[in-house]
Coordinates of C-alpha atoms in Angstrom, one line a residue:
M1 CA -13.3 -7.8 18.7
S2 CA -16.1 -9.3 20.5
D3 CA -15.4 -7.2 23.7
S4 CA -15.1 -4.0 21.9
P5 CA -17.2 -1.6 22.8
L6 CA -19.9 -1.1 19.8
F7 CA -19.3 1.5 17.4
H8 CA -21.6 4.7 18.4
D9 CA -21.4 7.0 15.3
R10 CA -23.6 9.5 16.6
M11 CA -21.3 9.8 19.8
L12 CA -18.1 9.6 17.8
S13 CA -19.0 12.3 14.8
L14 CA -18.4 15.5 16.5
G15 CA -14.9 14.3 17.8
L16 CA -14.1 13.5 14.0
A17 CA -15.2 16.8 13.0
R18 CA -12.8 18.3 15.3
V19 CA -9.9 16.4 13.6
S20 CA -10.4 17.4 10.4
E21 CA -11.3 21.2 11.9
A22 CA -7.6 20.8 13.7
A23 CA -5.9 19.9 10.6
A24 CA -7.5 22.6 8.6
L25 CA -6.4 25.1 11.0
E26 CA -3.2 24.3 11.3
S27 CA -2.6 24.3 7.2
A28 CA -4.1 27.6 7.3
A29 CA -0.6 29.2 7.7
W30 CA 0.8 27.6 4.6
I31 CA -1.9 28.5 2.1
G32 CA -0.4 30.4 -0.7
R33 CA 2.9 30.3 0.9
G34 CA 4.1 27.8 -2.0
D35 CA 5.4 24.7 0.7
E36 CA 3.0 21.9 0.1
K37 CA 5.6 19.8 2.5
A38 CA 4.8 22.3 5.4
A39 CA 1.3 22.5 4.8
D40 CA 0.9 18.5 4.6
Q41 CA 3.3 18.2 7.8
A42 CA 1.1 20.6 9.7
A43 CA -2.1 19.1 9.1
V44 CA -0.7 15.6 9.5
N45 CA 0.4 16.8 13.0
A46 CA -2.6 18.3 14.2
M47 CA -5.2 15.3 13.0
R48 CA -2.9 12.9 14.7
N49 CA -2.9 14.8 17.9
Q50 CA -6.5 15.2 17.8
L51 CA -7.2 11.7 16.9
N52 CA -4.9 10.4 19.7
M53 CA -7.6 12.2 22.5
L54 CA -10.6 10.2 21.0
D55 CA -11.7 6.9 23.2
I56 CA -11.3 4.6 20.2
E57 CA -8.9 1.7 19.4
G58 CA -8.0 3.1 16.0
V59 CA -6.1 1.9 13.0
V60 CA -5.1 3.6 10.0
V61 CA -5.9 1.8 6.8
I62 CA -5.7 4.6 4.5
G63 CA -3.0 7.0 5.5
E64 CA 0.2 9.0 4.6
G65 CA 1.7 5.7 3.0
E66 CA 3.4 2.6 4.3
R67 CA 5.3 2.6 7.4
D68 CA 8.9 3.3 5.8
E69 CA 7.5 6.0 4.1
A70 CA 5.7 8.0 6.6
P71 CA 6.6 8.7 10.1
M72 CA 3.1 9.6 11.3
L73 CA -0.5 8.5 10.2
Y74 CA 1.3 5.7 8.4
I75 CA -0.9 2.5 7.3
G76 CA -1.2 0.3 10.2
E77 CA -0.6 2.5 12.8
K78 CA -2.7 2.6 15.9
V79 CA -4.4 5.7 17.0
G80 CA -6.7 7.0 20.2
T81 CA -6.8 6.3 23.4
G82 CA -7.3 2.4 23.0
N83 CA -10.5 2.5 25.6
G84 CA -13.4 2.5 22.8
P85 CA -14.5 0.6 20.0
A86 CA -12.0 -0.7 17.4
V87 CA -12.4 1.3 14.1
D88 CA -11.0 1.5 10.8
I89 CA -9.8 5.2 9.6
A90 CA -9.2 6.3 6.2
L91 CA -7.6 10.0 6.1
D92 CA -6.2 12.5 4.1
P93 CA -4.8 15.3 6.2
L94 CA -4.7 17.6 3.0
E95 CA -6.2 16.5 0.1
G96 CA -4.8 19.3 -2.1
T97 CA -1.3 20.0 -0.8
T98 CA -0.4 21.8 -4.3
L99 CA -3.8 23.5 -4.1
T100 CA -3.0 25.0 -0.6
A101 CA 0.2 25.9 -1.6
K102 CA -1.0 28.1 -5.0
D103 CA -4.4 29.4 -2.7
M104 CA -6.2 27.2 -5.4
P105 CA -10.0 26.1 -5.0
N106 CA -11.0 22.5 -3.2
A107 CA -8.1 22.0 -0.9
L108 CA -9.7 19.9 2.1
T109 CA -8.9 18.1 5.4
V110 CA -10.9 14.7 5.2
I111 CA -11.2 11.5 7.5
A112 CA -13.8 8.8 7.5
M113 CA -14.4 6.1 10.5
A114 CA -16.1 3.0 10.4
P115 CA -16.2 -0.4 12.5
R116 CA -12.8 -2.8 12.4
G117 CA -12.5 -4.3 8.9
T118 CA -14.9 -2.7 7.2
L119 CA -12.8 -0.2 5.2
L120 CA -10.7 -1.5 2.2
H121 CA -6.8 -1.8 2.8
A122 CA -6.4 -0.1 -0.8
P123 CA -2.9 -0.3 -1.6
D124 CA -1.2 3.0 -2.5
V125 CA -1.5 2.5 -6.3
Y126 CA -3.8 4.0 -8.9
M127 CA -7.6 3.4 -9.3
D128 CA -9.9 3.7 -12.5
K129 CA -12.9 5.2 -11.1
L130 CA -16.4 6.1 -12.3
A131 CA -19.2 8.1 -10.0
I132 CA -22.6 9.3 -10.4
G133 CA -24.8 11.0 -8.0
P134 CA -27.9 9.5 -6.2
G135 CA -31.1 8.5 -7.9
F136 CA -29.9 6.0 -10.4
A137 CA -30.5 2.0 -10.8
P138 CA -27.6 0.4 -10.3
D139 CA -25.2 0.0 -13.3
T140 CA -26.6 2.9 -15.1
V141 CA -22.9 3.5 -16.2
T142 CA -20.3 1.0 -15.7
L143 CA -16.4 0.7 -15.9
D144 CA -17.0 -1.7 -18.7
M145 CA -18.7 0.8 -21.0
E146 CA -16.5 3.2 -23.3
P147 CA -16.4 6.9 -22.0
A148 CA -18.8 8.1 -24.6
E149 CA -21.2 5.4 -23.9
R150 CA -21.0 6.0 -19.8
V151 CA -22.3 10.1 -21.1
R152 CA -24.9 8.9 -23.3
A153 CA -26.0 6.3 -20.7
L154 CA -26.4 8.8 -18.0
A155 CA -28.2 11.4 -20.6
A156 CA -30.7 8.7 -20.8
A157 CA -31.3 8.2 -17.3
K158 CA -31.5 11.7 -16.5
G159 CA -33.9 12.4 -19.4
C160 CA -31.8 15.1 -21.0
E161 CA -29.3 15.1 -23.8
T162 CA -25.7 14.7 -23.9
T163 CA -24.9 18.1 -24.1
D164 CA -26.5 18.4 -20.8
I165 CA -24.1 16.3 -19.1
T166 CA -21.0 17.7 -17.2
C167 CA -18.1 15.4 -16.3
C168 CA -15.5 16.1 -13.9
I169 CA -11.6 14.6 -14.6
L170 CA -8.2 15.0 -13.1
E171 CA -6.4 17.0 -15.7
R172 CA -3.4 14.6 -16.3
P173 CA -1.6 13.7 -19.8
R174 CA -2.8 10.3 -19.1
H175 CA -6.5 11.3 -19.6
E176 CA -5.9 13.0 -23.0
D177 CA -7.8 10.0 -24.4
L178 CA -10.3 9.9 -22.4
I179 CA -11.3 13.9 -22.4
R180 CA -11.4 13.7 -26.4
E181 CA -13.9 11.0 -26.2
V182 CA -16.2 12.6 -23.6
R183 CA -15.9 15.9 -25.4
S184 CA -16.9 13.8 -28.6
T185 CA -20.2 13.2 -27.1
G186 CA -21.1 17.2 -26.7
A187 CA -20.6 16.7 -22.9
S188 CA -18.6 19.6 -21.0
I189 CA -15.4 18.6 -18.9
R190 CA -14.6 20.4 -15.6
L191 CA -11.1 19.7 -15.2
I192 CA -9.2 19.4 -11.9
T193 CA -5.7 19.9 -11.0
D194 CA -5.6 17.9 -8.1
G195 CA -8.3 16.9 -5.2
D196 CA -9.9 13.8 -6.6
V197 CA -12.0 12.9 -3.5
A198 CA -13.7 16.5 -4.1
G199 CA -14.3 15.7 -7.6
V200 CA -16.1 12.3 -6.8
I201 CA -18.3 14.3 -3.9
H202 CA -19.0 16.9 -6.4
C203 CA -21.3 14.3 -8.1
A204 CA -23.6 13.6 -5.0
E205 CA -25.0 17.4 -5.3
P206 CA -24.9 18.5 -9.0
H207 CA -27.9 20.8 -8.2
L208 CA -25.1 22.8 -6.3
T209 CA -21.8 22.0 -8.1
G210 CA -23.3 21.3 -11.7
I211 CA -21.1 17.8 -12.1
D212 CA -23.1 14.8 -13.1
M213 CA -20.3 12.1 -13.4
Y214 CA -16.6 11.9 -12.3
M215 CA -14.2 9.3 -14.2
G216 CA -10.5 8.8 -14.9
S217 CA -7.7 7.3 -12.8
G218 CA -6.3 8.7 -9.7
G219 CA -5.3 7.2 -6.3
A220 CA -6.7 4.0 -4.9
P221 CA -7.0 5.5 -1.0
E222 CA -8.8 8.5 -2.2
G223 CA -11.0 6.3 -4.1
V224 CA -12.1 4.5 -0.2
L225 CA -12.3 8.0 1.0
A226 CA -15.0 9.2 -1.7
A227 CA -16.7 6.1 -1.3
A228 CA -17.2 6.7 2.4
A229 CA -18.4 10.2 1.5
L230 CA -20.9 8.8 -1.1
K231 CA -22.2 6.5 1.3
C232 CA -23.5 9.1 3.3
M233 CA -24.7 11.0 0.6
G234 CA -25.9 8.7 -1.8
G235 CA -24.6 7.8 -5.2
Q236 CA -22.8 5.6 -6.9
I237 CA -19.1 4.7 -7.0
Y238 CA -17.0 1.7 -9.2
G239 CA -13.3 1.3 -8.4
R240 CA -10.9 -0.9 -10.4
L241 CA -7.0 -1.2 -9.2
L242 CA -4.4 -0.2 -11.6
F243 CA -1.0 -1.9 -11.4
R244 CA 1.9 -0.5 -13.5
N245 CA 4.8 -3.6 -12.3
D246 CA 5.6 -6.0 -9.5
D247 CA 6.0 -4.0 -7.0
E248 CA 2.5 -2.6 -7.1
R249 CA 1.5 -5.9 -7.4
G250 CA 2.9 -6.7 -4.6
R251 CA 1.6 -4.1 -2.3
A252 CA -2.1 -5.3 -3.3
A253 CA -0.8 -8.7 -2.1
K254 CA 0.4 -7.4 1.2
A255 CA -3.0 -5.7 1.4
G256 CA -4.8 -8.9 1.2
I257 CA -6.2 -8.5 -2.4
T258 CA -6.3 -11.5 -4.4
D259 CA -8.1 -10.6 -7.5
L260 CA -6.3 -8.2 -9.1
N261 CA -9.2 -7.1 -11.8
R262 CA -11.8 -6.8 -9.7
V263 CA -14.4 -4.0 -9.8
Y264 CA -15.3 -2.6 -6.3
T265 CA -18.8 -1.4 -6.0
R266 CA -19.5 1.5 -3.2
D267 CA -20.5 -1.0 -0.6
E268 CA -17.6 -3.1 -0.9
L269 CA -15.3 -0.3 -0.7
V270 CA -16.9 0.7 2.6
T271 CA -18.9 -2.2 3.8
A272 CA -20.7 -0.8 7.3
D273 CA -21.7 2.4 8.3
V274 CA -19.0 5.1 8.0
I275 CA -18.9 8.6 9.4
F276 CA -17.3 11.1 7.3
S277 CA -15.6 14.4 8.1
A278 CA -14.2 17.3 5.6
T279 CA -13.2 20.9 6.4
G280 CA -12.5 23.3 3.8
V281 CA -8.8 24.8 3.7
T282 CA -9.3 27.0 0.4
N283 CA -12.6 27.8 -0.9
G284 CA -14.5 25.4 -2.9
S285 CA -18.2 24.1 -4.0
I286 CA -18.4 21.7 -1.2
V287 CA -17.4 23.8 1.6
Q288 CA -15.7 27.0 1.9
G289 CA -12.2 27.7 3.0
I290 CA -10.6 29.1 6.2
K291 CA -11.7 32.9 6.8
R292 CA -9.6 35.2 8.9
E293 CA -10.8 38.3 10.5
P294 CA -9.0 40.5 12.9
G295 CA -9.2 38.2 16.3
W296 CA -11.0 35.2 14.7
I297 CA -10.4 32.2 12.3
E298 CA -13.2 30.3 11.0
T299 CA -13.7 27.1 9.2
E300 CA -16.6 25.1 7.7
T301 CA -16.8 21.4 8.0
I302 CA -19.4 18.7 6.3
L303 CA -20.0 16.2 8.8
M304 CA -21.8 13.0 7.6
R305 CA -23.3 9.7 8.9
S306 CA -24.3 6.9 6.6
K307 CA -26.5 5.1 9.2
T308 CA -29.1 8.2 9.2
G309 CA -28.2 9.9 5.8
S310 CA -27.7 12.9 7.9
M311 CA -25.3 15.9 7.0
R312 CA -24.3 18.8 9.2
R313 CA -22.4 21.6 7.9
M314 CA -20.6 23.5 10.7
Q315 CA -18.8 27.2 11.0
Y316 CA -16.4 27.0 13.8
R317 CA -15.2 30.2 14.9
N318 CA -12.1 30.5 17.2
P319 CA -10.4 33.4 18.6
V320 CA -6.8 33.6 17.6
K321 CA -4.4 33.7 20.5

């Protein structure tokens, strides 16, 4: 590690944007075609090819699954040329495969990069998540609060009524009680069918998205990706791993996690400076989806660096050959 080149996030950031762009462009052919697997595979292939062009000594810590489950971009896979800094990679080649297959909003290609050993190796289990945007004191809301209490606490911190709060929740049967309790406060809920990385990111820009808070359970790997975005944009996220059986607890042990009840903060999920890139596949409130016109295809990417708090929005217009 001591002999590894330094993590120059500024120099690596544009290369990372090319990775998410390539994945989006390859998955574009599958928008609305009803084939989730083909859309995901196209994104995986493109993302891996682009990653292997970067001068990094990369390891996938959040990826497509365990090695025996995923032939490419599996957890532990080494990527890059090997001629650069040692880095952790967290990625979701196509966040919202169903959204892509059905041409529904907010499908993204997502990737984050940080120095080696600084991204939580989250096992592929559920995580109870709670997120709000920037500008609030720590622990304004917590996972130990009941859902209604969270809404009231955030309204008090914002100086508004509970009826002015909008929560984003993944629409799943397991969230029926959560939804009922949140609505009992008078708060409104934006239900999403998939894509909880985008759901959490919405909290960081409530003036644009109308979302004040995200809560509910979803994939733990996506929690790390969302934390990387919020570390760049500002905002808070809390996550607690959820285990349904001994197999899932075993996954946590394999990832080096011993405290199964720990609540992770944003800066514990991502412990150092990180760069984050997301490219739109279908239209959404974060970035625009892929646009086609005769002879051209265009993507929009959001590229962020936590070190500077900088954010770029980039249009990439590419001739169709």
